[in-house]
Short mmCIF file of C-alpha atoms (C1' of nucleotides) in Angstrom, two decimals:
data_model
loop_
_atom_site.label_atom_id
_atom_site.label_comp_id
_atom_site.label_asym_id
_atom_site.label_seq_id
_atom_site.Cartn_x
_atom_site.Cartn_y
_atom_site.Cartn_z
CA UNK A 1 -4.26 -21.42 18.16
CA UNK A 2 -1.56 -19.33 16.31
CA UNK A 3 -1.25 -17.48 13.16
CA UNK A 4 1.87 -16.60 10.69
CA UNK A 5 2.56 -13.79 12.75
CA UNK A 6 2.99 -16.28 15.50
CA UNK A 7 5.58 -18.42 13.68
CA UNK A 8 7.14 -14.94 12.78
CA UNK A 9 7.88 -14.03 16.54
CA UNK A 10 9.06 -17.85 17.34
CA UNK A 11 11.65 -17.60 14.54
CA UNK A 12 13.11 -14.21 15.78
CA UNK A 13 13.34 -15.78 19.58
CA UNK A 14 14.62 -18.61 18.15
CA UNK A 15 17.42 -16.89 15.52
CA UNK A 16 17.60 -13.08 17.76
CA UNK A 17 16.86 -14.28 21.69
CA UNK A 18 18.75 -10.65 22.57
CA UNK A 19 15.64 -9.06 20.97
CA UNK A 20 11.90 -8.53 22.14
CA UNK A 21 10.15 -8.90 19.17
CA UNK A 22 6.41 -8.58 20.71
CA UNK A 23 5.81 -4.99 18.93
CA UNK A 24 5.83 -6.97 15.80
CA UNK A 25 2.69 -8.73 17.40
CA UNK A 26 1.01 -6.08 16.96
CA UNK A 27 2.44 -4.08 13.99
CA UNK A 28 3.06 -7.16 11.67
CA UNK A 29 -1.01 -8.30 12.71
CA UNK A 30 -2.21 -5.04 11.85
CA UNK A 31 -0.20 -4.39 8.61
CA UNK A 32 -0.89 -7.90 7.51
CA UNK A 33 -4.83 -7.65 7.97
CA UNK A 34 -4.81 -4.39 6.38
CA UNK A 35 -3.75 -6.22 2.93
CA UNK A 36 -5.63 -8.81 3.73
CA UNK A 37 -8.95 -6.38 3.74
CA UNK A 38 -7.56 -4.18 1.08
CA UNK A 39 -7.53 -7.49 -1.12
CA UNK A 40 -11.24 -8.15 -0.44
CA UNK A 41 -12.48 -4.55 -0.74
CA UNK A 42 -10.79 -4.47 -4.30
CA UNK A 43 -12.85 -7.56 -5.18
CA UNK A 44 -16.10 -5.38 -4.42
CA UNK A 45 -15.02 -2.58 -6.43
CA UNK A 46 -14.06 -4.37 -9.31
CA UNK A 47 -17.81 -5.13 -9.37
CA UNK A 48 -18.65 -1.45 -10.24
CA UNK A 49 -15.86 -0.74 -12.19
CA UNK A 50 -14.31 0.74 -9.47
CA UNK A 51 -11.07 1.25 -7.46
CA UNK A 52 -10.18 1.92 -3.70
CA UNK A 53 -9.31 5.38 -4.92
CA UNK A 54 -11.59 6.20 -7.15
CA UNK A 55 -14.01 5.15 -3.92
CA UNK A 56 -12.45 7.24 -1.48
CA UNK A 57 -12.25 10.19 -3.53
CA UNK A 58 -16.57 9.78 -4.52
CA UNK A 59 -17.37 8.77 -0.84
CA UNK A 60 -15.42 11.46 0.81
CA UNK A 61 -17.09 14.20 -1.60
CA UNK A 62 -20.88 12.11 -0.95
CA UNK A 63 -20.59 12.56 2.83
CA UNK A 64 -18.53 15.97 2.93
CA UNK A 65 -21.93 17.82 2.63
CA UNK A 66 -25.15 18.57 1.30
CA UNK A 67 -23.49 19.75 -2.08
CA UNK A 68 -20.83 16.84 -2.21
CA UNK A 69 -18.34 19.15 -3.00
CA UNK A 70 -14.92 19.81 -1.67
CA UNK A 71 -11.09 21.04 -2.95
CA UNK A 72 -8.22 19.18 -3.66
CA UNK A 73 -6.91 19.96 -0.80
CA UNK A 74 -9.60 18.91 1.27
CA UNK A 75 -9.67 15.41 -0.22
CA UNK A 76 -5.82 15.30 0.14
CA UNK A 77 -6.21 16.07 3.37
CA UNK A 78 -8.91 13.30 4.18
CA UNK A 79 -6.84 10.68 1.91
CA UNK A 80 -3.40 10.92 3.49
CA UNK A 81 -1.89 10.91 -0.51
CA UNK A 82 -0.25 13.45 -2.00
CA UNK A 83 -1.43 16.29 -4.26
CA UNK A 84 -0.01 14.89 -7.21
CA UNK A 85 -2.11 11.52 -6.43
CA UNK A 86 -5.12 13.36 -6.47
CA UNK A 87 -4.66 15.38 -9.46
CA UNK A 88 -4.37 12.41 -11.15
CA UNK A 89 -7.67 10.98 -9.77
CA UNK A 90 -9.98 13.82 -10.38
CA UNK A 91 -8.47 13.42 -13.92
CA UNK A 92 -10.09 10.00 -14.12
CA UNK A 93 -12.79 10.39 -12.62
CA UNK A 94 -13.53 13.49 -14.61
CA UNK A 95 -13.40 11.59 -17.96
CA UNK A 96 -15.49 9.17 -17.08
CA UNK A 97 -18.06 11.96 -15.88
CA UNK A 98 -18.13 11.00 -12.32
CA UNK A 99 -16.98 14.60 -10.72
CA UNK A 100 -16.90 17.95 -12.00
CA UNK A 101 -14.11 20.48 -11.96
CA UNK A 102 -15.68 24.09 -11.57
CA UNK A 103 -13.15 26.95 -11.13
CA UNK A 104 -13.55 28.86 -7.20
CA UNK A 105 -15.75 32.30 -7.86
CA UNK A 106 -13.33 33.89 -5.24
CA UNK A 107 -10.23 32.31 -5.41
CA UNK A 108 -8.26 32.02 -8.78
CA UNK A 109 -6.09 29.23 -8.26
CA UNK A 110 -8.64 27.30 -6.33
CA UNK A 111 -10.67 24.27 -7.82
CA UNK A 112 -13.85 22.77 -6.58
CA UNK A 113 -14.79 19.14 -6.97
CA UNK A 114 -18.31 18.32 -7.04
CA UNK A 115 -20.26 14.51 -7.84
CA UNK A 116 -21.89 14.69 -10.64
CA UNK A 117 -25.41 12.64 -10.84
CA UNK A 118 -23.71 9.84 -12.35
CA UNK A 119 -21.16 9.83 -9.54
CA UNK A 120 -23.98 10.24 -7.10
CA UNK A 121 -25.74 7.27 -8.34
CA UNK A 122 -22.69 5.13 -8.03
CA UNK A 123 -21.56 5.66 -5.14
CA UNK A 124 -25.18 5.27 -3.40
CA UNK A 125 -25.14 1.92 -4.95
CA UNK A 126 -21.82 0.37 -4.28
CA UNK A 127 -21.88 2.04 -0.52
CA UNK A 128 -23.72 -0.64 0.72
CA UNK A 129 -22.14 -3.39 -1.00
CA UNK A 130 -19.00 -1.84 0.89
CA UNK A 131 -20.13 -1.45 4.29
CA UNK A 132 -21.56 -5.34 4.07
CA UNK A 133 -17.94 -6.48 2.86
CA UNK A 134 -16.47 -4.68 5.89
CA UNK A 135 -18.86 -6.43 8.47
CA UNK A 136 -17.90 -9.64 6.62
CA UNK A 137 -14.51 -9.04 7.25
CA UNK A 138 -15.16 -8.71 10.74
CA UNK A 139 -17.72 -11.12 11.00
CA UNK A 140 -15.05 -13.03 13.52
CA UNK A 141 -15.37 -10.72 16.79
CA UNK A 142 -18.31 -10.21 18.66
CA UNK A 143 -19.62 -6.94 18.83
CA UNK A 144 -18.18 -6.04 22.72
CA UNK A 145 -14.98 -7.63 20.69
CA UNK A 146 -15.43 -5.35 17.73
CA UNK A 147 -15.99 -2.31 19.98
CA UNK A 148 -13.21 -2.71 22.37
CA UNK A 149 -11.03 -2.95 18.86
CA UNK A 150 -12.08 -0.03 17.61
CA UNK A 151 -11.67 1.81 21.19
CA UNK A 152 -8.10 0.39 21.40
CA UNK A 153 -7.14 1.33 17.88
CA UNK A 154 -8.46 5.06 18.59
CA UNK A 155 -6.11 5.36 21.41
CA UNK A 156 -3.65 4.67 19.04
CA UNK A 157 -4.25 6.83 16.56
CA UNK A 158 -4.67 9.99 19.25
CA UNK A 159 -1.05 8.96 20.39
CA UNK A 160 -0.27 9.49 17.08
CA UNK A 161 -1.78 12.99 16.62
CA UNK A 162 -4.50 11.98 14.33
CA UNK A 163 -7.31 14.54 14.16
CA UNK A 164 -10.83 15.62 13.33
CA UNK A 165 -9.81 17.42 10.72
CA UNK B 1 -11.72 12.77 22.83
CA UNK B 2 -12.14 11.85 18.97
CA UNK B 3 -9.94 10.78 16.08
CA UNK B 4 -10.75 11.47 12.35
CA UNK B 5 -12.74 8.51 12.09
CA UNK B 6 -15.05 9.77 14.45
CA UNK B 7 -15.71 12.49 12.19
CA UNK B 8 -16.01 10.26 9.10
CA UNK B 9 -18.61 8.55 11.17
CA UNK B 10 -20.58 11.18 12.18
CA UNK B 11 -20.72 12.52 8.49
CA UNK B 12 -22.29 8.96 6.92
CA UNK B 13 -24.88 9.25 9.47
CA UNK B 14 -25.69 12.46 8.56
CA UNK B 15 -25.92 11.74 5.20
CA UNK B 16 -27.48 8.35 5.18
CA UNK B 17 -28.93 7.72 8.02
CA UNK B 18 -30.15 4.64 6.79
CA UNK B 19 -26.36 2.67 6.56
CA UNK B 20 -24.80 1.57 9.87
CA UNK B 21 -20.81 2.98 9.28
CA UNK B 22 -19.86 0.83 12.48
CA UNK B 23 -17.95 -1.18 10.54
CA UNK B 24 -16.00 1.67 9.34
CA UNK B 25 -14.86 2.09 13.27
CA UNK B 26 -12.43 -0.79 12.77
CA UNK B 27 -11.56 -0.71 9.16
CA UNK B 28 -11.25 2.48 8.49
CA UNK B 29 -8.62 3.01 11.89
CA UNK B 30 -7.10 -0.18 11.17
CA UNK B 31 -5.75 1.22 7.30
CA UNK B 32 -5.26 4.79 8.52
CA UNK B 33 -2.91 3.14 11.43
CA UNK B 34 -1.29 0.89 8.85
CA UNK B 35 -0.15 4.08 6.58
CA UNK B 36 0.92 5.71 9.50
CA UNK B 37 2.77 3.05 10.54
CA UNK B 38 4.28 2.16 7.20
CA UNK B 39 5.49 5.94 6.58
CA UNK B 40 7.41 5.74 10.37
CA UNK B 41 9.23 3.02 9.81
CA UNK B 42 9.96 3.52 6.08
CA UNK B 43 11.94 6.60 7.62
CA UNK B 44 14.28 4.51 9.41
CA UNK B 45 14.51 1.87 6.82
CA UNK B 46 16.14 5.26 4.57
CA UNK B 47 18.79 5.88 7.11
CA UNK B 48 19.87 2.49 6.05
CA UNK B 49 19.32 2.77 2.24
CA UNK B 50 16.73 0.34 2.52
CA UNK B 51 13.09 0.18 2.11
CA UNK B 52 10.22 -1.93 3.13
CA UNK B 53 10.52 -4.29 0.31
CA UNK B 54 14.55 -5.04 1.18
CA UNK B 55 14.05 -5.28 4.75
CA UNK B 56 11.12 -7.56 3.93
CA UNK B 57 13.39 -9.99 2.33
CA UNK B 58 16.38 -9.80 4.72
CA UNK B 59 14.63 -9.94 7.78
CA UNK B 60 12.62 -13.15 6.14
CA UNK B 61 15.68 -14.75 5.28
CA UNK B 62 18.01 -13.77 8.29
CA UNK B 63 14.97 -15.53 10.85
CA UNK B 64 14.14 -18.56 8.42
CA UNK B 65 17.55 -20.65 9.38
CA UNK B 66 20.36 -20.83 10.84
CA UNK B 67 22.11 -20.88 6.94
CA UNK B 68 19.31 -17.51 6.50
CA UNK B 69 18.38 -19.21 3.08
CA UNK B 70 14.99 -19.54 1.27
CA UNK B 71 13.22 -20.13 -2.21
CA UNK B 72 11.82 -17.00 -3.54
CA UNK B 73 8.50 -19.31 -2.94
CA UNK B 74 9.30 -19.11 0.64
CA UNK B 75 9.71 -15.72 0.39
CA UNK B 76 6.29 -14.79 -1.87
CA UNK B 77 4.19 -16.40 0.94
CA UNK B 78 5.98 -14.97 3.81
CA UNK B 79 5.49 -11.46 2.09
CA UNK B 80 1.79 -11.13 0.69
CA UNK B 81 3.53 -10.02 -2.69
CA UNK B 82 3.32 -11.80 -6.21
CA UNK B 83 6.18 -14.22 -7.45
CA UNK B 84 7.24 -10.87 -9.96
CA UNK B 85 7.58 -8.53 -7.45
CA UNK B 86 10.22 -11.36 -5.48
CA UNK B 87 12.39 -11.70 -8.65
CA UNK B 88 12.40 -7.99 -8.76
CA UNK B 89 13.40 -7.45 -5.17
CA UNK B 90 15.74 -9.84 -5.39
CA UNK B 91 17.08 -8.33 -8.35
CA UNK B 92 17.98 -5.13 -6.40
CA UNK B 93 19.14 -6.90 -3.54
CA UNK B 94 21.35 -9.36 -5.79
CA UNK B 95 22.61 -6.35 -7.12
CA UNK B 96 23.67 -4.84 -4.05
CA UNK B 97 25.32 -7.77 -2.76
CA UNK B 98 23.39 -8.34 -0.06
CA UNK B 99 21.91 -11.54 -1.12
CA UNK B 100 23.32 -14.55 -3.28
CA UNK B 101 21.18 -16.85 -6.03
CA UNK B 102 22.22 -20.48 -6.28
CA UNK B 103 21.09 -23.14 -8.60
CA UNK B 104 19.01 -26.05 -6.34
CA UNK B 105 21.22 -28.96 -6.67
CA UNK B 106 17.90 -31.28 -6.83
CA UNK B 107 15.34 -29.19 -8.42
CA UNK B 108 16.79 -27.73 -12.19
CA UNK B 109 13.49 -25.17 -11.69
CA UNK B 110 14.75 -23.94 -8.37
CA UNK B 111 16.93 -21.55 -6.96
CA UNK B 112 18.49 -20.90 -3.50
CA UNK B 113 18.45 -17.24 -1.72
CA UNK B 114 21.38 -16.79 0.82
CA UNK B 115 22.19 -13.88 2.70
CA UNK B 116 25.93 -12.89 1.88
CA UNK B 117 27.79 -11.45 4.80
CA UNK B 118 27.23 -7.92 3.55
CA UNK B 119 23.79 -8.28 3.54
CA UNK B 120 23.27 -10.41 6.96
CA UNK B 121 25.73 -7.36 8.43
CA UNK B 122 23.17 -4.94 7.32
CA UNK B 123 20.04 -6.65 8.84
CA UNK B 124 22.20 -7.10 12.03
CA UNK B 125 22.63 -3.37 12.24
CA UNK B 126 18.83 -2.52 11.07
CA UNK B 127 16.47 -4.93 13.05
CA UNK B 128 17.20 -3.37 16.87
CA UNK B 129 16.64 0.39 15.44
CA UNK B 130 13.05 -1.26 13.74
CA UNK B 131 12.15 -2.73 16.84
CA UNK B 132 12.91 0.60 18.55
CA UNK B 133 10.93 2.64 16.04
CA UNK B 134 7.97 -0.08 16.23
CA UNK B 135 7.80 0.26 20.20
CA UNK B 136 7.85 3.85 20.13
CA UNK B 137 4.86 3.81 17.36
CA UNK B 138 2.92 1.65 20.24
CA UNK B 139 4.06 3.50 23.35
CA UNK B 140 0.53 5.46 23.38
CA UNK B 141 -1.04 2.01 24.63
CA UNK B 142 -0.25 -0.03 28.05
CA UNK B 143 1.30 -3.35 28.35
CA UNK B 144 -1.81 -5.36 28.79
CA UNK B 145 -3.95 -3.19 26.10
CA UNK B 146 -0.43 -4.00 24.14
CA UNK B 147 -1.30 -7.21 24.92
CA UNK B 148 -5.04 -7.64 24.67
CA UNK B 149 -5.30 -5.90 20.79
CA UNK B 150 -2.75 -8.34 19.56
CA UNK B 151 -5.19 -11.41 21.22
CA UNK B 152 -8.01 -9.19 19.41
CA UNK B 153 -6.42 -9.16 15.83
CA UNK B 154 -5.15 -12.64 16.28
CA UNK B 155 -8.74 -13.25 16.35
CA UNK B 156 -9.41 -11.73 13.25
CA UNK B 157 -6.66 -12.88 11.23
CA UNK B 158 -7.76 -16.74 12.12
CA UNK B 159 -11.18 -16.13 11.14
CA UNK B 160 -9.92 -14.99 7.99
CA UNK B 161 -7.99 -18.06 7.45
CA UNK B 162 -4.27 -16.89 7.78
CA UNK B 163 -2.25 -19.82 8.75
CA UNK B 164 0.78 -20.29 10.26
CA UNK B 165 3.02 -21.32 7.13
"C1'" DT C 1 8.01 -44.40 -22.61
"C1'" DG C 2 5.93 -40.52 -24.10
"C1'" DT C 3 3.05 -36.84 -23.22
"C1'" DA C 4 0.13 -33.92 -20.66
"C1'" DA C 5 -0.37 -31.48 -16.55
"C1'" DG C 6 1.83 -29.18 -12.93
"C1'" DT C 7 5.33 -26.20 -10.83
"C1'" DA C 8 9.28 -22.60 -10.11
"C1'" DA C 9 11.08 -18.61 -11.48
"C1'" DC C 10 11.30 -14.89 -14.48
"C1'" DT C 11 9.79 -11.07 -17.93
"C1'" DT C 12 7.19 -7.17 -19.25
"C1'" DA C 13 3.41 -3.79 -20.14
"C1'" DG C 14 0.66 -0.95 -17.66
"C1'" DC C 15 -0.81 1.36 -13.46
"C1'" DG C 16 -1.01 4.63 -9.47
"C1'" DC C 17 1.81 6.80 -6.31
"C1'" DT C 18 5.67 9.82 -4.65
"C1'" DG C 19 8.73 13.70 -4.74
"C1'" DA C 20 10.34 17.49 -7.02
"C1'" DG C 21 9.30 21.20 -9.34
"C1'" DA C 22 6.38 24.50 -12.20
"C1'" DT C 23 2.61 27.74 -12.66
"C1'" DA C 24 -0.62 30.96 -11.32
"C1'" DC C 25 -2.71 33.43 -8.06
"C1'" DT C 26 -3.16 35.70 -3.15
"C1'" DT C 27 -1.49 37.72 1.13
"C1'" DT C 28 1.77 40.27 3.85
"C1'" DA C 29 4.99 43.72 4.70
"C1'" DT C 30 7.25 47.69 3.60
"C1'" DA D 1 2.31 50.31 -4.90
"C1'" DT D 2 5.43 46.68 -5.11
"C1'" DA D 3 8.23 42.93 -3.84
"C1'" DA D 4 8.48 38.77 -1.26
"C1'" DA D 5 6.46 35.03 0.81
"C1'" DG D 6 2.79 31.92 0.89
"C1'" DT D 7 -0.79 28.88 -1.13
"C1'" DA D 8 -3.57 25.83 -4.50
"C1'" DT D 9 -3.16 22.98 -8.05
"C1'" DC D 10 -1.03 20.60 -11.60
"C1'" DT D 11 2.90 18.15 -14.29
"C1'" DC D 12 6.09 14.56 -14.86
"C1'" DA D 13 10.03 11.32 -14.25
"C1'" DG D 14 10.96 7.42 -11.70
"C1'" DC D 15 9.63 3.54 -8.84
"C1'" DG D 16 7.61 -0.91 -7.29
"C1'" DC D 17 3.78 -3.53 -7.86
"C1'" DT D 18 0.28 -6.51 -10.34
"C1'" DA D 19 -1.45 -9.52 -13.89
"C1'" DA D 20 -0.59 -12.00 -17.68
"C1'" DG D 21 2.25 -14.61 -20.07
"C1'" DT D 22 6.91 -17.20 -20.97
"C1'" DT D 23 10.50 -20.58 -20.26
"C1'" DA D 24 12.37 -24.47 -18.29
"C1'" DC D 25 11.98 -28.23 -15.73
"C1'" DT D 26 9.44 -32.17 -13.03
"C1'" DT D 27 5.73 -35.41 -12.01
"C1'" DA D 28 1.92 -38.42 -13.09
"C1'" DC D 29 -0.31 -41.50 -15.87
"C1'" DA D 30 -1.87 -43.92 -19.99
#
DNA sequence: TGTAAGTAACTTAGCGCTGAGATACTTTAT
DNA sequence: ATAAAGTATCTCAGCGCTAAGTTACTTACA
């Protein structure tokens, strides 16, 4: 059994024999299945019109809270983009009538992003499309397998400093 | 101990209890991992006035052969990018004098990519400080859980059909 | 042999993101 | 009270990519 990432690592032994190349087994694996799910996620969205970040912005403001409402900043923060990125997305998203831009009552240069009803009712629809693409994607691991992944890629990302917030 | 996923998680089951997010666990870790990954290394790749799409190409071509020479079809499916986005990197790279384009003698369609000695110099000097920066983006995890994710998204890739060529 | 289908590489319009900077407002310190 | 520093958001030029389409050549077959 072997994949291209496999082939990748013989070649560099091969060509570079003065070089361990095993991190690659892991960081090519990862950044390759990333675009491989990214690919298949985008075929989902297309079905609603959609894009992956037109979907992050509405899911992050559907589960943020009871008013699905946040800042920019706050979906900056969650969508590791910059604020320029997301200026431009609540810009789209506000045309088609999917979020609302309401000035902050106590701060003046503050913004508040809220789902509209139309951007309620799309995102509760294509949600569980979503989550069933995901599974398929992982439909090759057991659970235990799909557990220990996630536990493993966790202790990663706390190495890394990523946060609750 | 939790990572922002964990919070991500606990907010969908707040908010719709009725959707298992499990699937999230992996997903959404494995992308967040792959940015944070992706923005690391791109900060070496600068110190070398390169970027992930150069060192892409070089580091393709410098482990293909001992003459480090390809197609740009060799080089689309090696990289996951369209057959536009190779002309344009090679462009760059062309310009730069870090790679060569040669007629095929057999095939008036193709062309030949070479590394020049400028360019196979360059990836000389590069590929140990990657390696470095890749290692130290893994150092959070042990040998054998080193060991045991890359078995786990070897897994995954295969079930998703990626092949060694 | 001629022609239709297939293949390799390239071109270009359009898109979303980054990075730098601008604007407007708030907080802190004097 | 006022200036300086800090913060929230937005604007925009530039970049690399995709998707669609073009050109040039090769292969298959009628």
């Amino acid at each position: 059994m072997a994949d291209h990432v496999d082939l990748v690592l013989e070649q560099w032994r091969a060509r570079r024999p003065d070089i361990d190349p095993s991190p690659m087994g892991v960081i090519g694996r990862l950044s390759r299945l990333s675009a491989l799910f990214d690919a298949e996620l985008r075929r989902n969205f297309a079905k609603y019109e959609l894009d992956r970040a037109s979907f992050d912005v509405l899911a992050t403001l559907r589960r943020s809270n009871a008013e699905h409402s946040l800042t920019p900043a706050g979906l900056m923060h969650s969508s590791m983009v910059t604020s320029g990125a997301i200026s431009q997305r609540l810009d789209r998203l506000e045309t088609r009538g999917l979020v609302t831009r309401t000035p902050s009552e106590t701060d003046g240069r503050g913004v508040q992003v809220t789902l509209t009803a139309k951007g309620l009712k799309l995102i509760d629809k294509v949600l569980p499309t979503h989550v069933d693409t995901e599974a398929q994607l992982l439909s090759g691991l057991s659970t235990p397998e799909r557990d220990h992944l996630a536990a493993l890629l966790r202790t990663l990302l706390e190495s890394l400093g990523d946060k609750r917030d």
